[in-house]
PDB file of C-alpha atoms in Angstrom:
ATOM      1  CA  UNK A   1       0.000   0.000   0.000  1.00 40.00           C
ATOM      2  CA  UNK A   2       1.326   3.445  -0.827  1.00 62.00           C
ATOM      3  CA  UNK A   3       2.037   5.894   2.336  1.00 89.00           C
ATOM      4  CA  UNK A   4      -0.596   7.941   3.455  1.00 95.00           C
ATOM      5  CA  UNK A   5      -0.264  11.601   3.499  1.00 97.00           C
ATOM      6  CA  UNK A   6      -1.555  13.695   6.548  1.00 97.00           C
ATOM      7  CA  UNK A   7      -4.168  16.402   5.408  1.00 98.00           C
ATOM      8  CA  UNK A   8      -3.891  19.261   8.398  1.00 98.00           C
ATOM      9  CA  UNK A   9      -7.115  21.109   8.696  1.00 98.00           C
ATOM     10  CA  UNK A  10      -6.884  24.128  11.113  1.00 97.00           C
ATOM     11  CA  UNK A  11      -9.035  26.230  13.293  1.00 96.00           C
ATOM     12  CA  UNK A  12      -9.747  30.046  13.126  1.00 95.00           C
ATOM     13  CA  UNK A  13      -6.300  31.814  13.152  1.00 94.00           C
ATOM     14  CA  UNK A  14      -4.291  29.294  11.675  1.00 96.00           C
ATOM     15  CA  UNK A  15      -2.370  26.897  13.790  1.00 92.00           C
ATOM     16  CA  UNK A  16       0.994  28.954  14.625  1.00 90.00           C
ATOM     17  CA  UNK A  17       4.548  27.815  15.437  1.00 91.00           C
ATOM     18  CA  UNK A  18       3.770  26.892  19.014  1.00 93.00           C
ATOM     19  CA  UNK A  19       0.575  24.418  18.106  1.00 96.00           C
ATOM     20  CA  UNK A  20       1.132  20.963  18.040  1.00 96.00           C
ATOM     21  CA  UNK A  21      -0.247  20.498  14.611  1.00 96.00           C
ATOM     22  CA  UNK A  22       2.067  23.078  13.358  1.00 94.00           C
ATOM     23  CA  UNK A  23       4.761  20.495  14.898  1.00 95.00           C
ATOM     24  CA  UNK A  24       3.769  17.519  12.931  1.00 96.00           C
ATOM     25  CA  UNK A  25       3.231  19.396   9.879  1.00 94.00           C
ATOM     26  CA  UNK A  26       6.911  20.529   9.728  1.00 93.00           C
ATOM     27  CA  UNK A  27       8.378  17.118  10.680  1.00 93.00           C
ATOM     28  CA  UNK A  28       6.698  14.899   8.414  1.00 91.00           C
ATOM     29  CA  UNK A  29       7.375  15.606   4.715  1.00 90.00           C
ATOM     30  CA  UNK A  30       3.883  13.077   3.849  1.00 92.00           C
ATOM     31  CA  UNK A  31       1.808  16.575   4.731  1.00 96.00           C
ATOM     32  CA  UNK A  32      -0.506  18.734   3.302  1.00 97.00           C
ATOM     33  CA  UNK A  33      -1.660  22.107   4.477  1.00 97.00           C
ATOM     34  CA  UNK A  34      -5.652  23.026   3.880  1.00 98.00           C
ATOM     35  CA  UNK A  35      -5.051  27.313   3.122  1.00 97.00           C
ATOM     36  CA  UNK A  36      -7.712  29.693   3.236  1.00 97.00           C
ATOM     37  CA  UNK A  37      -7.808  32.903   2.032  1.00 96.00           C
ATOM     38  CA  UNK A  38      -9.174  34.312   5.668  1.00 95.00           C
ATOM     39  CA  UNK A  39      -8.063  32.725   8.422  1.00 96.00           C
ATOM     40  CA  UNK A  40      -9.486  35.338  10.659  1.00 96.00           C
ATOM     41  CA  UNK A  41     -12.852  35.165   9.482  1.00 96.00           C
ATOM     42  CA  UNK A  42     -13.877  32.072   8.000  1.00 97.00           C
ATOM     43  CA  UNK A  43     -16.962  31.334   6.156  1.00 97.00           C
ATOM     44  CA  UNK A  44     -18.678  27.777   5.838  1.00 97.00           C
ATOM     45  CA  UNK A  45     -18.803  27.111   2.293  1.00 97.00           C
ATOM     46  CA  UNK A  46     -15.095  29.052   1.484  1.00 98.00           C
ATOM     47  CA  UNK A  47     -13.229  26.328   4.017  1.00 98.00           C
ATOM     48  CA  UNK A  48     -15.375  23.396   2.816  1.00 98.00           C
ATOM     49  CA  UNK A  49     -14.444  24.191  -0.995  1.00 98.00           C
ATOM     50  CA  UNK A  50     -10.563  25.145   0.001  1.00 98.00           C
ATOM     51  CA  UNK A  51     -10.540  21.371   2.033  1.00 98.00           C
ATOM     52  CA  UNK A  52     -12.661  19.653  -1.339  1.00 98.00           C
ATOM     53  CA  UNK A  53      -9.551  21.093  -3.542  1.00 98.00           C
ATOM     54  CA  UNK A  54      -7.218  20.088  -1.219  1.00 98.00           C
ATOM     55  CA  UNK A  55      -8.298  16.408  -1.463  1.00 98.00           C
ATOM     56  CA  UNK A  56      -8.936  16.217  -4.810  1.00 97.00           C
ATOM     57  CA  UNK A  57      -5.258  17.836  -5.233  1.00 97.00           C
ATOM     58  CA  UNK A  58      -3.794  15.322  -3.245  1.00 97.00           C
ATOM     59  CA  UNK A  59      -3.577  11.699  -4.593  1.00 96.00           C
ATOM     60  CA  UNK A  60      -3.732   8.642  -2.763  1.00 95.00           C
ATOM     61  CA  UNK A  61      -4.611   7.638   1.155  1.00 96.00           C
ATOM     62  CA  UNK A  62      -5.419  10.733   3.004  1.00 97.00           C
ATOM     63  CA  UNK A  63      -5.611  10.824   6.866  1.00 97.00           C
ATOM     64  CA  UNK A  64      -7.393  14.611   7.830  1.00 98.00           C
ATOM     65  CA  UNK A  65      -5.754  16.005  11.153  1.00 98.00           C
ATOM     66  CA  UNK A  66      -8.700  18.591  12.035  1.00 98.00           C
ATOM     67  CA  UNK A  67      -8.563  21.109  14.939  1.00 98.00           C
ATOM     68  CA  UNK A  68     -11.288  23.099  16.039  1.00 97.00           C
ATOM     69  CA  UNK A  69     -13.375  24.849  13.229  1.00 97.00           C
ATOM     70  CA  UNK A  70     -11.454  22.217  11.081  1.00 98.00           C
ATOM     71  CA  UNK A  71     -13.148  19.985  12.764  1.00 98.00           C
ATOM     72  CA  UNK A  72     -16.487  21.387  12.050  1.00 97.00           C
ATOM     73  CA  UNK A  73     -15.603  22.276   8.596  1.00 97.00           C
ATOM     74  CA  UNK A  74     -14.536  18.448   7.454  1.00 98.00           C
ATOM     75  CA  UNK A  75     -17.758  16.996   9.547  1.00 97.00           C
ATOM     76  CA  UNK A  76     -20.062  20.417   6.304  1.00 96.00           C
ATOM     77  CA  UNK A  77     -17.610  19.039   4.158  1.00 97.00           C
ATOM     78  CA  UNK A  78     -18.257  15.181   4.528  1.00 97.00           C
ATOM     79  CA  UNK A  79     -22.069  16.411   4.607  1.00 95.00           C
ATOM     80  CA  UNK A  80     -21.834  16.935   0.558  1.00 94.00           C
ATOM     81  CA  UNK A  81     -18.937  15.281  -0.282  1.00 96.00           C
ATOM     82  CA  UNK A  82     -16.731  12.508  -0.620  1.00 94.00           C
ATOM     83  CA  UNK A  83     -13.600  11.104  -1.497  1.00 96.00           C
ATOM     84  CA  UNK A  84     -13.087   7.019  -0.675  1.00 96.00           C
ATOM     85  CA  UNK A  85      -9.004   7.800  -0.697  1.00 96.00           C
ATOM     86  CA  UNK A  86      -9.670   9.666   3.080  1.00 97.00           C
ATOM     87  CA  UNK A  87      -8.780   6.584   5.369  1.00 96.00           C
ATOM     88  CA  UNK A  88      -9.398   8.338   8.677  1.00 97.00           C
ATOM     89  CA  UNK A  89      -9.465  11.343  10.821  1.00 98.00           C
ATOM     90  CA  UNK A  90      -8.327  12.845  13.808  1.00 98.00           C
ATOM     91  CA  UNK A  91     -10.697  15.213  15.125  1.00 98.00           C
ATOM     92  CA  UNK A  92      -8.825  17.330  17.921  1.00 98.00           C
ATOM     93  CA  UNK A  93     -10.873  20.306  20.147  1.00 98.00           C
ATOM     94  CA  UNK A  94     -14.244  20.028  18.458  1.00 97.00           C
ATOM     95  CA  UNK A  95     -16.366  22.908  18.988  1.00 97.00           C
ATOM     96  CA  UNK A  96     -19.702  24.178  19.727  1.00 97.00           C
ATOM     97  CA  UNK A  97     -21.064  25.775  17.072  1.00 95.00           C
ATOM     98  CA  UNK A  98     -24.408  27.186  19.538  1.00 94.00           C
ATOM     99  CA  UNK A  99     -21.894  27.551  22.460  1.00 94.00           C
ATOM    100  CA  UNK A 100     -21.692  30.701  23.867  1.00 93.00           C
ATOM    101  CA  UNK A 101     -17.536  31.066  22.707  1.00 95.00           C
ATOM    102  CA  UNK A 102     -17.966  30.025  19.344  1.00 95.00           C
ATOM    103  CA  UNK A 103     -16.600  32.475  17.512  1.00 94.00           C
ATOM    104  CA  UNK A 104     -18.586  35.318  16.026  1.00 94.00           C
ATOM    105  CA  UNK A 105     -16.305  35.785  13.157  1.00 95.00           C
ATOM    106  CA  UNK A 106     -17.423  32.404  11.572  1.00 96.00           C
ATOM    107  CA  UNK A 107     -19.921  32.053   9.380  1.00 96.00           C
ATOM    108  CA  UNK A 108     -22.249  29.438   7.969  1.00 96.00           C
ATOM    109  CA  UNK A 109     -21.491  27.478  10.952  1.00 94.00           C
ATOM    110  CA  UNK A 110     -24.235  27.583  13.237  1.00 90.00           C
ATOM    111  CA  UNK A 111     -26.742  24.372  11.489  1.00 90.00           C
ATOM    112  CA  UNK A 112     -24.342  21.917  12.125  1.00 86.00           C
ATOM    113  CA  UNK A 113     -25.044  18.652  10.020  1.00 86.00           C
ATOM    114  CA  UNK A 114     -22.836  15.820  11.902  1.00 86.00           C
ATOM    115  CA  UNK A 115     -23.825  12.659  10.418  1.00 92.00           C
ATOM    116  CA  UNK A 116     -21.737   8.989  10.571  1.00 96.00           C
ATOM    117  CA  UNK A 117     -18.815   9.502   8.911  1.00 97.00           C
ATOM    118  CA  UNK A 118     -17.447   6.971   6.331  1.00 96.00           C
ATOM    119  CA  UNK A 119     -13.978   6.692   7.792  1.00 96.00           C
ATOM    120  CA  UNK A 120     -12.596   5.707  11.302  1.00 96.00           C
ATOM    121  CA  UNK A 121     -12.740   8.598  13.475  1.00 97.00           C
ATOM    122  CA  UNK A 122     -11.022   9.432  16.512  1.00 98.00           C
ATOM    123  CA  UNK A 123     -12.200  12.563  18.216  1.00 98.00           C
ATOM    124  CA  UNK A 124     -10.414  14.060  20.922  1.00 98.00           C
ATOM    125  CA  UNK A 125     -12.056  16.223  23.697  1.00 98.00           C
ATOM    126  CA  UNK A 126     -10.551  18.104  26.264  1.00 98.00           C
ATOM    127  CA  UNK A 127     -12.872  18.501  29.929  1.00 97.00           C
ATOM    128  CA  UNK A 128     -12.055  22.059  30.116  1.00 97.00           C
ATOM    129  CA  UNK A 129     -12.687  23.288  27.134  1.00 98.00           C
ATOM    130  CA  UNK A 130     -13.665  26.447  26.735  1.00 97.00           C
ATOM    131  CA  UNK A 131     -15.326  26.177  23.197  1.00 97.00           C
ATOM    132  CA  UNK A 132     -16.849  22.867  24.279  1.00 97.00           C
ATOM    133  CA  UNK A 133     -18.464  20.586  26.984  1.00 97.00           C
ATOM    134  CA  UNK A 134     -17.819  17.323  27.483  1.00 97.00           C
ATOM    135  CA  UNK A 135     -21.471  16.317  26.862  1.00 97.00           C
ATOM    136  CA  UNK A 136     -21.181  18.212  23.248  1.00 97.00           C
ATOM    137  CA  UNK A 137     -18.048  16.234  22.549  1.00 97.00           C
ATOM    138  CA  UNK A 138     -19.661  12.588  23.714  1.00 97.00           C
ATOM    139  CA  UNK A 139     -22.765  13.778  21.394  1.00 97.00           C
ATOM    140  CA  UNK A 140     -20.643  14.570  18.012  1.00 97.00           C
ATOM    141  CA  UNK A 141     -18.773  11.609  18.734  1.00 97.00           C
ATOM    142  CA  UNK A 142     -21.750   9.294  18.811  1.00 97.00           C
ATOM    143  CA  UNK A 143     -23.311  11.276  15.947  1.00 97.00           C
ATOM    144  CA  UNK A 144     -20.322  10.879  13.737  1.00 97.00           C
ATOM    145  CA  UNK A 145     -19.497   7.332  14.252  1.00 97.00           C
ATOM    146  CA  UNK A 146     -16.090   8.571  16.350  1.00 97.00           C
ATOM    147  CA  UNK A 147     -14.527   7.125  18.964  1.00 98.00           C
ATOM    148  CA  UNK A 148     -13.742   9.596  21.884  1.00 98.00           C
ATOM    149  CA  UNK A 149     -10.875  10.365  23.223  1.00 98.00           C
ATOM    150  CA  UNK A 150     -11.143  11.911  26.883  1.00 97.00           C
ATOM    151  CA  UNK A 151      -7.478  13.713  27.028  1.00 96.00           C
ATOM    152  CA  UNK A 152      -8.163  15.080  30.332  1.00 96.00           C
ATOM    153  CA  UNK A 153      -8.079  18.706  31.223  1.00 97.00           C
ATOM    154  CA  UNK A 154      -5.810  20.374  28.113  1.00 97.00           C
ATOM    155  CA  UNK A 155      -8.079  23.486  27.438  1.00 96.00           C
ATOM    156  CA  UNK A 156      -8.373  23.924  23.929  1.00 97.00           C
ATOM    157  CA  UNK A 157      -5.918  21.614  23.253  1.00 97.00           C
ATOM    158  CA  UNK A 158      -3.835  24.083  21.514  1.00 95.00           C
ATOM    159  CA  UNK A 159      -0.606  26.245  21.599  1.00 94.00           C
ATOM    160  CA  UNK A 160      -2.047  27.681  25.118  1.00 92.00           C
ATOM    161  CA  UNK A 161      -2.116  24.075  25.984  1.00 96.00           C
ATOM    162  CA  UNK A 162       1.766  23.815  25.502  1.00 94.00           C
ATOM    163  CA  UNK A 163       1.652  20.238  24.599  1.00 95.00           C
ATOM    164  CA  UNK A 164       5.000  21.109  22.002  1.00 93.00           C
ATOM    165  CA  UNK A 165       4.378  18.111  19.554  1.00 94.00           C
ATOM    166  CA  UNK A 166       1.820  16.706  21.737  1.00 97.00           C
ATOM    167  CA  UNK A 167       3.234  12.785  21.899  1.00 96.00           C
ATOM    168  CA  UNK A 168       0.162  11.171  23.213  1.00 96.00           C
ATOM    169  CA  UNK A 169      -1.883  12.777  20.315  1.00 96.00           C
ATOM    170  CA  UNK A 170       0.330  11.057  17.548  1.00 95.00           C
ATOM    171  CA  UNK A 171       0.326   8.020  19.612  1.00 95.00           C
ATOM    172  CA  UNK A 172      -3.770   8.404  19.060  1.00 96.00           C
ATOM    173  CA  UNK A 173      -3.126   9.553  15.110  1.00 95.00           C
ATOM    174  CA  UNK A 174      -0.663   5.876  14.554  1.00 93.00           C
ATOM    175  CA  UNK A 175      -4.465   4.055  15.571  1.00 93.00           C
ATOM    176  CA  UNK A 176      -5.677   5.507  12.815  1.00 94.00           C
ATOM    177  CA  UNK A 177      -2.705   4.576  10.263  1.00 90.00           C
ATOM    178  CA  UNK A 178      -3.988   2.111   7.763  1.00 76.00           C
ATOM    179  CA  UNK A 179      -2.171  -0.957   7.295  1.00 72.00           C
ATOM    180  CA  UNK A 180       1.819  -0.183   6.025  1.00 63.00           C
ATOM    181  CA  UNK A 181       1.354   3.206   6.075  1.00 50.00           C
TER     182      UNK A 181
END
């Protein structure tokens, strides 16, 4: 089987130098960056046509590494779309798109359409959370087919974490790896 290549999908801002996803984007030469052309304020159906390009630009077995809106904008995107190269995905910090931090500046978010997803799932939830409770994480999960990962109390689970390269979450992105990847 030919290697898989890791499809990071970040969050409002952009995942800086200190985020963990950052991290395993610049080690790992098998990666691919989703870009948008606002990071600042992102809008539904802009993200979910930059990640549909990025897939279809990308050939072979694709794992998505998602983090925050990411997450939200893969869960729109599998809502229209597919692509039966994506082998998995590692949803990280899944937010709340009715919660009262969700950010303002996105748009298009806020009728959610989680459904099962057609790939193994892992989705990761932090218990303090400021852009999600755990009871919104354990629903997602079960309404996207996911298994959840409780990581304890990490916050967003983001550079403010400082979790460096985070080695627990690529121990949980390796369960995901398909066969001789």
């Amino acid at each position: 089987m030919e290697s898989v290549t890791f499809v990071h999908l970040a969050g409002i801002g952009n995942s800086g130098p200190g985020h963990w996803q950052h991290h395993w984007h610049a080690a790992d030469r098998r990666t691919v960056w989703v870009e948008h052309d606002s990071w600042d304020h992102p809008e539904r159906d802009a993200w979910v046509a930059d990640l549909d390009a990025t897939l279809r630009g990308t050939p072979g077995p694709k794992l998505i590494v998602a983090h925050s809106l990411g997450c939200t904008t893969l869960i729109e995107w599998a809502a229209d779309h597919a692509d039966p190269d994506v082998t998995g995905a590692l949803l990280v910090a899944a937010p709340d798109p009715h919660g009262p931090a969700f950010p303002a500046e996105a748009t298009g978010y806020h009728h959610p359409r989680p459904a099962p997803l057609p790939f193994r799932t892992l989705l990761v939830a932090s218990g303090d959370d400021p852009y999600a409770t755990p009871a919104h994480a354990r629903a997602t999960a079960t309404a996207l087919g996911a298994d959840l990962v409780e990581a304890g109390d990490l916050g967003h689970i983001n550079a403010a974490s400082h979790l460096g390269d985070w080695p627990e979450g690529r121990r949980l992105l390796t369960r995901l790896l398909p066969p001789a990847a």
